[in-house]
GROMACS .gro file of C-alpha atoms in nm:
model
  399
    1UNK     CA    1   0.504  -1.376   2.507
    2UNK     CA    2   0.566  -1.537   2.166
    3UNK     CA    3   0.205  -1.661   2.138
    4UNK     CA    4   0.076  -1.321   2.250
    5UNK     CA    5   0.289  -1.149   1.984
    6UNK     CA    6   0.148  -1.384   1.720
    7UNK     CA    7  -0.208  -1.308   1.831
    8UNK     CA    8  -0.142  -0.934   1.808
    9UNK     CA    9   0.020  -0.989   1.466
   10UNK     CA   10  -0.292  -1.164   1.335
   11UNK     CA   11  -0.521  -0.895   1.479
   12UNK     CA   12  -0.329  -0.603   1.324
   13UNK     CA   13  -0.282  -0.784   0.991
   14UNK     CA   14  -0.655  -0.861   0.968
   15UNK     CA   15  -0.728  -0.500   1.061
   16UNK     CA   16  -0.502  -0.387   0.775
   17UNK     CA   17  -0.666  -0.633   0.535
   18UNK     CA   18  -1.013  -0.495   0.608
   19UNK     CA   19  -0.887  -0.135   0.599
   20UNK     CA   20  -0.761  -0.201   0.246
   21UNK     CA   21  -1.092  -0.373   0.171
   22UNK     CA   22  -1.279  -0.053   0.263
   23UNK     CA   23  -1.085   0.138  -0.001
   24UNK     CA   24  -1.144  -0.105  -0.287
   25UNK     CA   25  -1.469  -0.290  -0.216
   26UNK     CA   26  -1.715  -0.061  -0.387
   27UNK     CA   27  -1.526  -0.016  -0.716
   28UNK     CA   28  -1.752  -0.264  -0.904
   29UNK     CA   29  -2.071  -0.080  -0.804
   30UNK     CA   30  -1.968   0.269  -0.917
   31UNK     CA   31  -2.235   0.263  -1.193
   32UNK     CA   32  -2.491   0.149  -0.931
   33UNK     CA   33  -2.400   0.444  -0.706
   34UNK     CA   34  -2.437   0.678  -1.003
   35UNK     CA   35  -2.786   0.548  -1.077
   36UNK     CA   36  -2.893   0.530  -0.711
   37UNK     CA   37  -2.794   0.889  -0.632
   38UNK     CA   38  -2.875   1.025  -0.982
   39UNK     CA   39  -2.536   1.193  -1.019
   40UNK     CA   40  -2.268   1.191  -1.289
   41UNK     CA   41  -1.999   0.926  -1.307
   42UNK     CA   42  -1.735   1.191  -1.242
   43UNK     CA   43  -1.906   1.275  -0.912
   44UNK     CA   44  -1.891   0.911  -0.803
   45UNK     CA   45  -1.527   0.892  -0.911
   46UNK     CA   46  -1.465   1.196  -0.693
   47UNK     CA   47  -1.555   0.986  -0.389
   48UNK     CA   48  -1.273   0.747  -0.484
   49UNK     CA   49  -1.023   1.031  -0.530
   50UNK     CA   50  -1.125   1.197  -0.202
   51UNK     CA   51  -1.071   0.871  -0.014
   52UNK     CA   52  -0.719   0.819  -0.155
   53UNK     CA   53  -0.624   1.186  -0.105
   54UNK     CA   54  -0.728   1.185   0.262
   55UNK     CA   55  -0.552   0.855   0.331
   56UNK     CA   56  -0.232   0.990   0.173
   57UNK     CA   57  -0.231   1.324   0.356
   58UNK     CA   58  -0.311   1.168   0.693
   59UNK     CA   59   0.002   0.951   0.683
   60UNK     CA   60   0.215   1.252   0.782
   61UNK     CA   61   0.012   1.366   1.082
   62UNK     CA   62  -0.070   1.013   1.199
   63UNK     CA   63   0.292   0.899   1.196
   64UNK     CA   64   0.411   1.178   1.424
   65UNK     CA   65   0.104   1.143   1.647
   66UNK     CA   66   0.158   0.769   1.694
   67UNK     CA   67   0.523   0.827   1.787
   68UNK     CA   68   0.417   1.075   2.058
   69UNK     CA   69   0.081   0.944   2.184
   70UNK     CA   70   0.100   0.573   2.107
   71UNK     CA   71  -0.076   0.342   1.860
   72UNK     CA   72  -0.379   0.236   2.068
   73UNK     CA   73  -0.457   0.601   2.146
   74UNK     CA   74  -0.509   0.655   1.770
   75UNK     CA   75  -0.641   0.311   1.669
   76UNK     CA   76  -0.955   0.280   1.881
   77UNK     CA   77  -1.107   0.621   1.789
   78UNK     CA   78  -1.016   0.555   1.423
   79UNK     CA   79  -1.216   0.231   1.415
   80UNK     CA   80  -1.507   0.404   1.592
   81UNK     CA   81  -1.504   0.675   1.322
   82UNK     CA   82  -1.507   0.402   1.054
   83UNK     CA   83  -1.814   0.243   1.214
   84UNK     CA   84  -2.006   0.573   1.226
   85UNK     CA   85  -1.901   0.662   0.870
   86UNK     CA   86  -2.001   0.320   0.731
   87UNK     CA   87  -2.346   0.351   0.891
   88UNK     CA   88  -2.376   0.700   0.742
   89UNK     CA   89  -2.287   0.575   0.393
   90UNK     CA   90  -2.543   0.294   0.425
   91UNK     CA   91  -2.841   0.507   0.534
   92UNK     CA   92  -2.797   0.840   0.355
   93UNK     CA   93  -3.003   0.919   0.047
   94UNK     CA   94  -2.816   1.240  -0.034
   95UNK     CA   95  -2.493   1.221  -0.234
   96UNK     CA   96  -2.334   1.520  -0.062
   97UNK     CA   97  -2.373   1.346   0.273
   98UNK     CA   98  -2.244   1.026   0.114
   99UNK     CA   99  -1.924   1.211   0.018
  100UNK     CA  100  -1.893   1.346   0.373
  101UNK     CA  101  -1.932   1.000   0.527
  102UNK     CA  102  -1.695   0.846   0.272
  103UNK     CA  103  -1.437   1.111   0.365
  104UNK     CA  104  -1.487   1.027   0.734
  105UNK     CA  105  -1.441   0.659   0.649
  106UNK     CA  106  -1.105   0.751   0.495
  107UNK     CA  107  -1.012   0.940   0.814
  108UNK     CA  108  -1.093   0.632   1.021
  109UNK     CA  109  -0.918   0.391   0.785
  110UNK     CA  110  -0.597   0.586   0.714
  111UNK     CA  111  -0.407   0.516   1.039
  112UNK     CA  112  -0.474   0.140   1.050
  113UNK     CA  113  -0.206   0.008   0.806
  114UNK     CA  114   0.047   0.251   0.955
  115UNK     CA  115  -0.037   0.138   1.309
  116UNK     CA  116  -0.005  -0.227   1.203
  117UNK     CA  117   0.340  -0.177   1.049
  118UNK     CA  118   0.457   0.027   1.349
  119UNK     CA  119   0.330  -0.238   1.593
  120UNK     CA  120   0.502  -0.518   1.401
  121UNK     CA  121   0.826  -0.320   1.408
  122UNK     CA  122   0.790  -0.282   1.784
  123UNK     CA  123   0.699  -0.645   1.860
  124UNK     CA  124   0.960  -0.823   1.647
  125UNK     CA  125   1.333  -0.807   1.586
  126UNK     CA  126   1.566  -0.947   1.321
  127UNK     CA  127   1.426  -1.183   1.060
  128UNK     CA  128   1.117  -1.243   1.274
  129UNK     CA  129   1.033  -0.880   1.198
  130UNK     CA  130   1.092  -0.946   0.828
  131UNK     CA  131   0.866  -1.251   0.831
  132UNK     CA  132   0.592  -1.061   1.015
  133UNK     CA  133   0.622  -0.774   0.767
  134UNK     CA  134   0.586  -1.031   0.489
  135UNK     CA  135   0.258  -1.154   0.641
  136UNK     CA  136   0.138  -0.795   0.672
  137UNK     CA  137   0.230  -0.709   0.313
  138UNK     CA  138   0.078  -1.030   0.175
  139UNK     CA  139  -0.263  -0.942   0.321
  140UNK     CA  140  -0.220  -0.587   0.188
  141UNK     CA  141  -0.163  -0.738  -0.159
  142UNK     CA  142  -0.453  -0.983  -0.141
  143UNK     CA  143  -0.715  -0.726  -0.036
  144UNK     CA  144  -0.724  -0.528  -0.366
  145UNK     CA  145  -0.773  -0.857  -0.555
  146UNK     CA  146  -1.049  -0.988  -0.326
  147UNK     CA  147  -1.231  -0.659  -0.265
  148UNK     CA  148  -1.384  -0.605  -0.614
  149UNK     CA  149  -1.512  -0.965  -0.625
  150UNK     CA  150  -1.667  -0.937  -0.279
  151UNK     CA  151  -1.803  -0.590  -0.352
  152UNK     CA  152  -1.962  -0.703  -0.676
  153UNK     CA  153  -2.131  -0.999  -0.506
  154UNK     CA  154  -2.264  -0.801  -0.207
  155UNK     CA  155  -2.367  -0.506  -0.425
  156UNK     CA  156  -2.549  -0.729  -0.672
  157UNK     CA  157  -2.737  -0.907  -0.393
  158UNK     CA  158  -2.802  -0.627  -0.141
  159UNK     CA  159  -2.740  -0.305  -0.338
  160UNK     CA  160  -2.484  -0.048  -0.224
  161UNK     CA  161  -2.613  -0.020   0.138
  162UNK     CA  162  -2.531  -0.389   0.181
  163UNK     CA  163  -2.162  -0.315   0.125
  164UNK     CA  164  -2.155  -0.049   0.394
  165UNK     CA  165  -2.355  -0.259   0.642
  166UNK     CA  166  -2.098  -0.533   0.581
  167UNK     CA  167  -1.817  -0.284   0.652
  168UNK     CA  168  -2.002  -0.172   0.966
  169UNK     CA  169  -2.014  -0.530   1.094
  170UNK     CA  170  -1.647  -0.587   1.012
  171UNK     CA  171  -1.548  -0.262   1.186
  172UNK     CA  172  -1.740  -0.364   1.499
  173UNK     CA  173  -1.549  -0.693   1.507
  174UNK     CA  174  -1.221  -0.504   1.461
  175UNK     CA  175  -1.311  -0.271   1.747
  176UNK     CA  176  -1.381  -0.571   1.970
  177UNK     CA  177  -1.069  -0.764   1.866
  178UNK     CA  178  -0.833  -0.469   1.902
  179UNK     CA  179  -1.001  -0.363   2.227
  180UNK     CA  180  -0.928  -0.705   2.375
  181UNK     CA  181  -0.583  -0.782   2.234
  182UNK     CA  182  -0.408  -0.468   2.109
  183UNK     CA  183  -0.133  -0.371   2.358
  184UNK     CA  184  -0.179  -0.066   2.578
  185UNK     CA  185   0.037   0.238   2.505
  186UNK     CA  186   0.350   0.307   2.707
  187UNK     CA  187   0.368   0.666   2.582
  188UNK     CA  188   0.303   0.977   2.788
  189UNK     CA  189  -0.049   1.082   2.687
  190UNK     CA  190   0.010   1.435   2.815
  191UNK     CA  191   0.291   1.482   2.560
  192UNK     CA  192   0.200   1.726   2.286
  193UNK     CA  193   0.268   1.723   1.915
  194UNK     CA  194   0.351   2.040   1.725
  195UNK     CA  195   0.479   2.142   1.383
  196UNK     CA  196   0.835   2.190   1.507
  197UNK     CA  197   0.845   1.841   1.654
  198UNK     CA  198   0.701   1.692   1.335
  199UNK     CA  199   0.966   1.868   1.126
  200UNK     CA  200   1.238   1.731   1.353
  201UNK     CA  201   1.096   1.377   1.326
  202UNK     CA  202   1.076   1.382   0.947
  203UNK     CA  203   1.408   1.564   0.918
  204UNK     CA  204   1.582   1.271   1.087
  205UNK     CA  205   1.433   1.035   0.827
  206UNK     CA  206   1.522   1.256   0.530
  207UNK     CA  207   1.881   1.313   0.648
  208UNK     CA  208   1.941   0.939   0.657
  209UNK     CA  209   2.091   0.792   0.340
  210UNK     CA  210   1.892   0.474   0.398
  211UNK     CA  211   1.572   0.677   0.438
  212UNK     CA  212   1.632   0.885   0.125
  213UNK     CA  213   1.717   0.580  -0.081
  214UNK     CA  214   1.407   0.388   0.026
  215UNK     CA  215   1.181   0.687  -0.040
  216UNK     CA  216   1.324   0.748  -0.389
  217UNK     CA  217   1.304   0.385  -0.502
  218UNK     CA  218   0.955   0.345  -0.352
  219UNK     CA  219   0.833   0.655  -0.532
  220UNK     CA  220   0.972   0.532  -0.864
  221UNK     CA  221   0.836   0.178  -0.823
  222UNK     CA  222   0.477   0.289  -0.754
  223UNK     CA  223   0.505   0.571  -1.009
  224UNK     CA  224   0.574   0.310  -1.276
  225UNK     CA  225   0.332   0.052  -1.131
  226UNK     CA  226   0.031   0.280  -1.176
  227UNK     CA  227   0.164   0.419  -1.504
  228UNK     CA  228   0.163   0.060  -1.635
  229UNK     CA  229  -0.186  -0.009  -1.499
  230UNK     CA  230  -0.328   0.295  -1.678
  231UNK     CA  231  -0.129   0.243  -2.000
  232UNK     CA  232  -0.204  -0.129  -2.037
  233UNK     CA  233  -0.571  -0.111  -2.153
  234UNK     CA  234  -0.488   0.134  -2.434
  235UNK     CA  235  -0.192  -0.079  -2.545
  236UNK     CA  236  -0.388  -0.405  -2.549
  237UNK     CA  237  -0.696  -0.267  -2.722
  238UNK     CA  238  -0.516  -0.047  -2.978
  239UNK     CA  239  -0.207  -0.257  -3.051
  240UNK     CA  240  -0.340  -0.611  -2.997
  241UNK     CA  241  -0.716  -0.548  -3.059
  242UNK     CA  242  -0.826  -0.734  -2.745
  243UNK     CA  243  -1.165  -0.723  -2.577
  244UNK     CA  244  -1.198  -0.559  -2.235
  245UNK     CA  245  -1.259  -0.903  -2.079
  246UNK     CA  246  -0.920  -1.029  -2.197
  247UNK     CA  247  -0.758  -0.699  -2.099
  248UNK     CA  248  -0.883  -0.753  -1.744
  249UNK     CA  249  -0.725  -1.099  -1.735
  250UNK     CA  250  -0.386  -0.958  -1.832
  251UNK     CA  251  -0.377  -0.759  -1.509
  252UNK     CA  252  -0.348  -1.091  -1.326
  253UNK     CA  253   0.026  -1.150  -1.391
  254UNK     CA  254   0.118  -0.840  -1.192
  255UNK     CA  255  -0.139  -0.893  -0.914
  256UNK     CA  256  -0.063  -1.262  -0.860
  257UNK     CA  257   0.312  -1.216  -0.888
  258UNK     CA  258   0.309  -0.943  -0.622
  259UNK     CA  259   0.153  -1.190  -0.378
  260UNK     CA  260   0.407  -1.451  -0.491
  261UNK     CA  261   0.691  -1.206  -0.431
  262UNK     CA  262   0.574  -1.151  -0.074
  263UNK     CA  263   0.559  -1.527  -0.012
  264UNK     CA  264   0.911  -1.563  -0.153
  265UNK     CA  265   1.034  -1.282   0.074
  266UNK     CA  266   0.894  -1.458   0.381
  267UNK     CA  267   1.075  -1.778   0.286
  268UNK     CA  268   1.416  -1.631   0.195
  269UNK     CA  269   1.460  -1.340   0.437
  270UNK     CA  270   1.572  -1.577   0.716
  271UNK     CA  271   1.839  -1.729   0.489
  272UNK     CA  272   1.967  -1.435   0.283
  273UNK     CA  273   2.082  -1.103   0.427
  274UNK     CA  274   1.872  -0.802   0.336
  275UNK     CA  275   2.149  -0.633   0.138
  276UNK     CA  276   2.141  -0.913  -0.120
  277UNK     CA  277   1.760  -0.913  -0.132
  278UNK     CA  278   1.778  -0.537  -0.184
  279UNK     CA  279   2.013  -0.579  -0.481
  280UNK     CA  280   1.815  -0.863  -0.642
  281UNK     CA  281   1.470  -0.705  -0.600
  282UNK     CA  282   1.574  -0.362  -0.729
  283UNK     CA  283   1.756  -0.506  -1.029
  284UNK     CA  284   1.460  -0.736  -1.102
  285UNK     CA  285   1.227  -0.434  -1.104
  286UNK     CA  286   1.462  -0.237  -1.331
  287UNK     CA  287   1.514  -0.532  -1.568
  288UNK     CA  288   1.141  -0.603  -1.591
  289UNK     CA  289   1.071  -0.244  -1.697
  290UNK     CA  290   1.338  -0.273  -1.967
  291UNK     CA  291   1.188  -0.606  -2.083
  292UNK     CA  292   0.845  -0.442  -2.102
  293UNK     CA  293   0.986  -0.146  -2.295
  294UNK     CA  294   1.158  -0.371  -2.550
  295UNK     CA  295   0.864  -0.610  -2.607
  296UNK     CA  296   0.540  -0.418  -2.544
  297UNK     CA  297   0.480  -0.332  -2.910
  298UNK     CA  298   0.582  -0.671  -3.051
  299UNK     CA  299   0.524  -0.958  -2.809
  300UNK     CA  300   0.235  -1.033  -2.577
  301UNK     CA  301   0.445  -1.301  -2.407
  302UNK     CA  302   0.733  -1.060  -2.356
  303UNK     CA  303   0.523  -0.787  -2.199
  304UNK     CA  304   0.348  -1.044  -1.977
  305UNK     CA  305   0.689  -1.164  -1.853
  306UNK     CA  306   0.786  -0.804  -1.783
  307UNK     CA  307   0.466  -0.745  -1.584
  308UNK     CA  308   0.507  -1.071  -1.391
  309UNK     CA  309   0.866  -0.989  -1.292
  310UNK     CA  310   0.772  -0.633  -1.196
  311UNK     CA  311   0.496  -0.759  -0.968
  312UNK     CA  312   0.730  -1.017  -0.812
  313UNK     CA  313   0.988  -0.746  -0.747
  314UNK     CA  314   0.719  -0.534  -0.580
  315UNK     CA  315   0.623  -0.825  -0.356
  316UNK     CA  316   0.986  -0.838  -0.241
  317UNK     CA  317   1.039  -0.462  -0.217
  318UNK     CA  318   0.736  -0.368  -0.006
  319UNK     CA  319   0.802  -0.589   0.302
  320UNK     CA  320   1.179  -0.541   0.266
  321UNK     CA  321   1.155  -0.162   0.280
  322UNK     CA  322   0.903  -0.170   0.566
  323UNK     CA  323   1.143  -0.392   0.762
  324UNK     CA  324   1.443  -0.171   0.682
  325UNK     CA  325   1.258   0.143   0.790
  326UNK     CA  326   1.142  -0.020   1.114
  327UNK     CA  327   1.499  -0.124   1.193
  328UNK     CA  328   1.662   0.204   1.092
  329UNK     CA  329   1.428   0.443   1.276
  330UNK     CA  330   1.347   0.287   1.613
  331UNK     CA  331   1.243   0.616   1.777
  332UNK     CA  332   1.073   0.765   1.470
  333UNK     CA  333   0.927   0.439   1.337
  334UNK     CA  334   0.568   0.558   1.281
  335UNK     CA  335   0.683   0.891   1.135
  336UNK     CA  336   0.920   0.712   0.896
  337UNK     CA  337   0.656   0.458   0.788
  338UNK     CA  338   0.401   0.737   0.747
  339UNK     CA  339   0.639   0.929   0.520
  340UNK     CA  340   0.709   0.608   0.328
  341UNK     CA  341   0.335   0.551   0.276
  342UNK     CA  342   0.285   0.913   0.167
  343UNK     CA  343   0.563   0.888  -0.092
  344UNK     CA  344   0.407   0.570  -0.229
  345UNK     CA  345   0.067   0.739  -0.265
  346UNK     CA  346   0.227   1.040  -0.436
  347UNK     CA  347   0.398   0.804  -0.680
  348UNK     CA  348   0.067   0.629  -0.750
  349UNK     CA  349  -0.099   0.962  -0.826
  350UNK     CA  350   0.183   1.113  -1.031
  351UNK     CA  351   0.271   0.810  -1.244
  352UNK     CA  352  -0.025   0.795  -1.483
  353UNK     CA  353  -0.029   1.173  -1.539
  354UNK     CA  354   0.343   1.242  -1.587
  355UNK     CA  355   0.422   0.918  -1.769
  356UNK     CA  356   0.123   0.974  -1.998
  357UNK     CA  357   0.251   1.319  -2.097
  358UNK     CA  358   0.600   1.184  -2.168
  359UNK     CA  359   0.461   0.896  -2.376
  360UNK     CA  360   0.269   1.142  -2.596
  361UNK     CA  361   0.594   1.324  -2.680
  362UNK     CA  362   0.854   1.045  -2.688
  363UNK     CA  363   0.664   0.719  -2.734
  364UNK     CA  364   0.598   0.439  -2.488
  365UNK     CA  365   0.903   0.220  -2.554
  366UNK     CA  366   1.153   0.504  -2.511
  367UNK     CA  367   0.970   0.633  -2.203
  368UNK     CA  368   0.968   0.301  -2.016
  369UNK     CA  369   1.325   0.224  -2.126
  370UNK     CA  370   1.443   0.558  -1.985
  371UNK     CA  371   1.267   0.491  -1.655
  372UNK     CA  372   1.418   0.142  -1.648
  373UNK     CA  373   1.768   0.290  -1.682
  374UNK     CA  374   1.684   0.545  -1.410
  375UNK     CA  375   1.575   0.256  -1.185
  376UNK     CA  376   1.913   0.086  -1.239
  377UNK     CA  377   2.105   0.405  -1.159
  378UNK     CA  378   1.906   0.477  -0.842
  379UNK     CA  379   1.934   0.114  -0.729
  380UNK     CA  380   2.314   0.118  -0.764
  381UNK     CA  381   2.330   0.452  -0.580
  382UNK     CA  382   2.115   0.317  -0.298
  383UNK     CA  383   2.300  -0.013  -0.255
  384UNK     CA  384   2.636   0.165  -0.233
  385UNK     CA  385   2.509   0.382   0.051
  386UNK     CA  386   2.328   0.123   0.258
  387UNK     CA  387   2.585  -0.019   0.498
  388UNK     CA  388   2.573  -0.389   0.584
  389UNK     CA  389   2.508  -0.314   0.952
  390UNK     CA  390   2.173  -0.156   0.869
  391UNK     CA  391   2.034  -0.445   0.675
  392UNK     CA  392   2.208  -0.767   0.774
  393UNK     CA  393   2.023  -0.956   1.044
  394UNK     CA  394   2.075  -1.286   1.228
  395UNK     CA  395   1.881  -1.594   1.135
  396UNK     CA  396   1.575  -1.668   1.346
  397UNK     CA  397   1.273  -1.887   1.309
  398UNK     CA  398   0.998  -1.781   1.071
  399UNK     CA  399   0.670  -1.632   1.192
   0.00000   0.00000   0.00000
């Protein structure tokens, strides 16, 4: 049973890795798509926005559907849709059809990370669940770093169709692997899903103090994460007069440290109860924002330290919150994780816009300092309301 659970873990984690790859792999060839289809850059960027929007919106419906119908019932058709959509993107010569197929690819991709997290929550208990969530989150963190490199290499060698033929081949392998090893559903397939039932499912999550706390902190973390990503190039070019090549390198502290944070979580979650990890990770995130706010205009070293600590905190927070949600909402696990994913996407979208407007009026240092203080306040509020019984788990061997 243990070896079978590990095999399923590797299958769903690899599925999640390649699902994330599909979202990020063609970023380096956006100019190539513009020239190949003879459209404006804004039109190509629209294909990126459409993908993210569809993935975000589908988290709500998919979560409730998985809870009622079962994960395999959703997973297999989703991968089949991804295969058809990838073929469509590879062969079409019309940009309108390309947008349609890219949207379908988002539809097929959207449920996969949610299904993976839900399945891990079902297969594992205690710190074994935390370790498995750490593996899942680590691959989720690696994919955005690997995808642009892989996409640039394939696109440069085989043009944009090569990327989508590659994704077609990967999707076929995922269909085969999940078809052979993904567990069959125990749900009643004749059960129906309706708006009333969805509202009840999500209402249970929102009425929980643990649920509300996780959603608020997650929103704020990813709100600030993407606000920093968008703000950083302007800061480094205007304030420090750096070239775009060097600017790109200074994104590494946050990307690498997020992976490091996930590795640290996997190693400590069997030794330290989750309440303490919750306190340390939230306070690290809040402190790092304050460090960034105090140093960003004066010290390159200081702002790099702030970014590194913020990424490390994110690497701890993401698997921790996924584990907490899986433990807290056994019957509404997929719905709760879907809502969690939606809130993260909303934070990603809102951060650059809202934070940018505030910076224009109040300045960057004051803006990030205020959000750092808000992070501290929300973290203290959350920790006080999360009882030890929800987050303290017995020690078990690591996955």
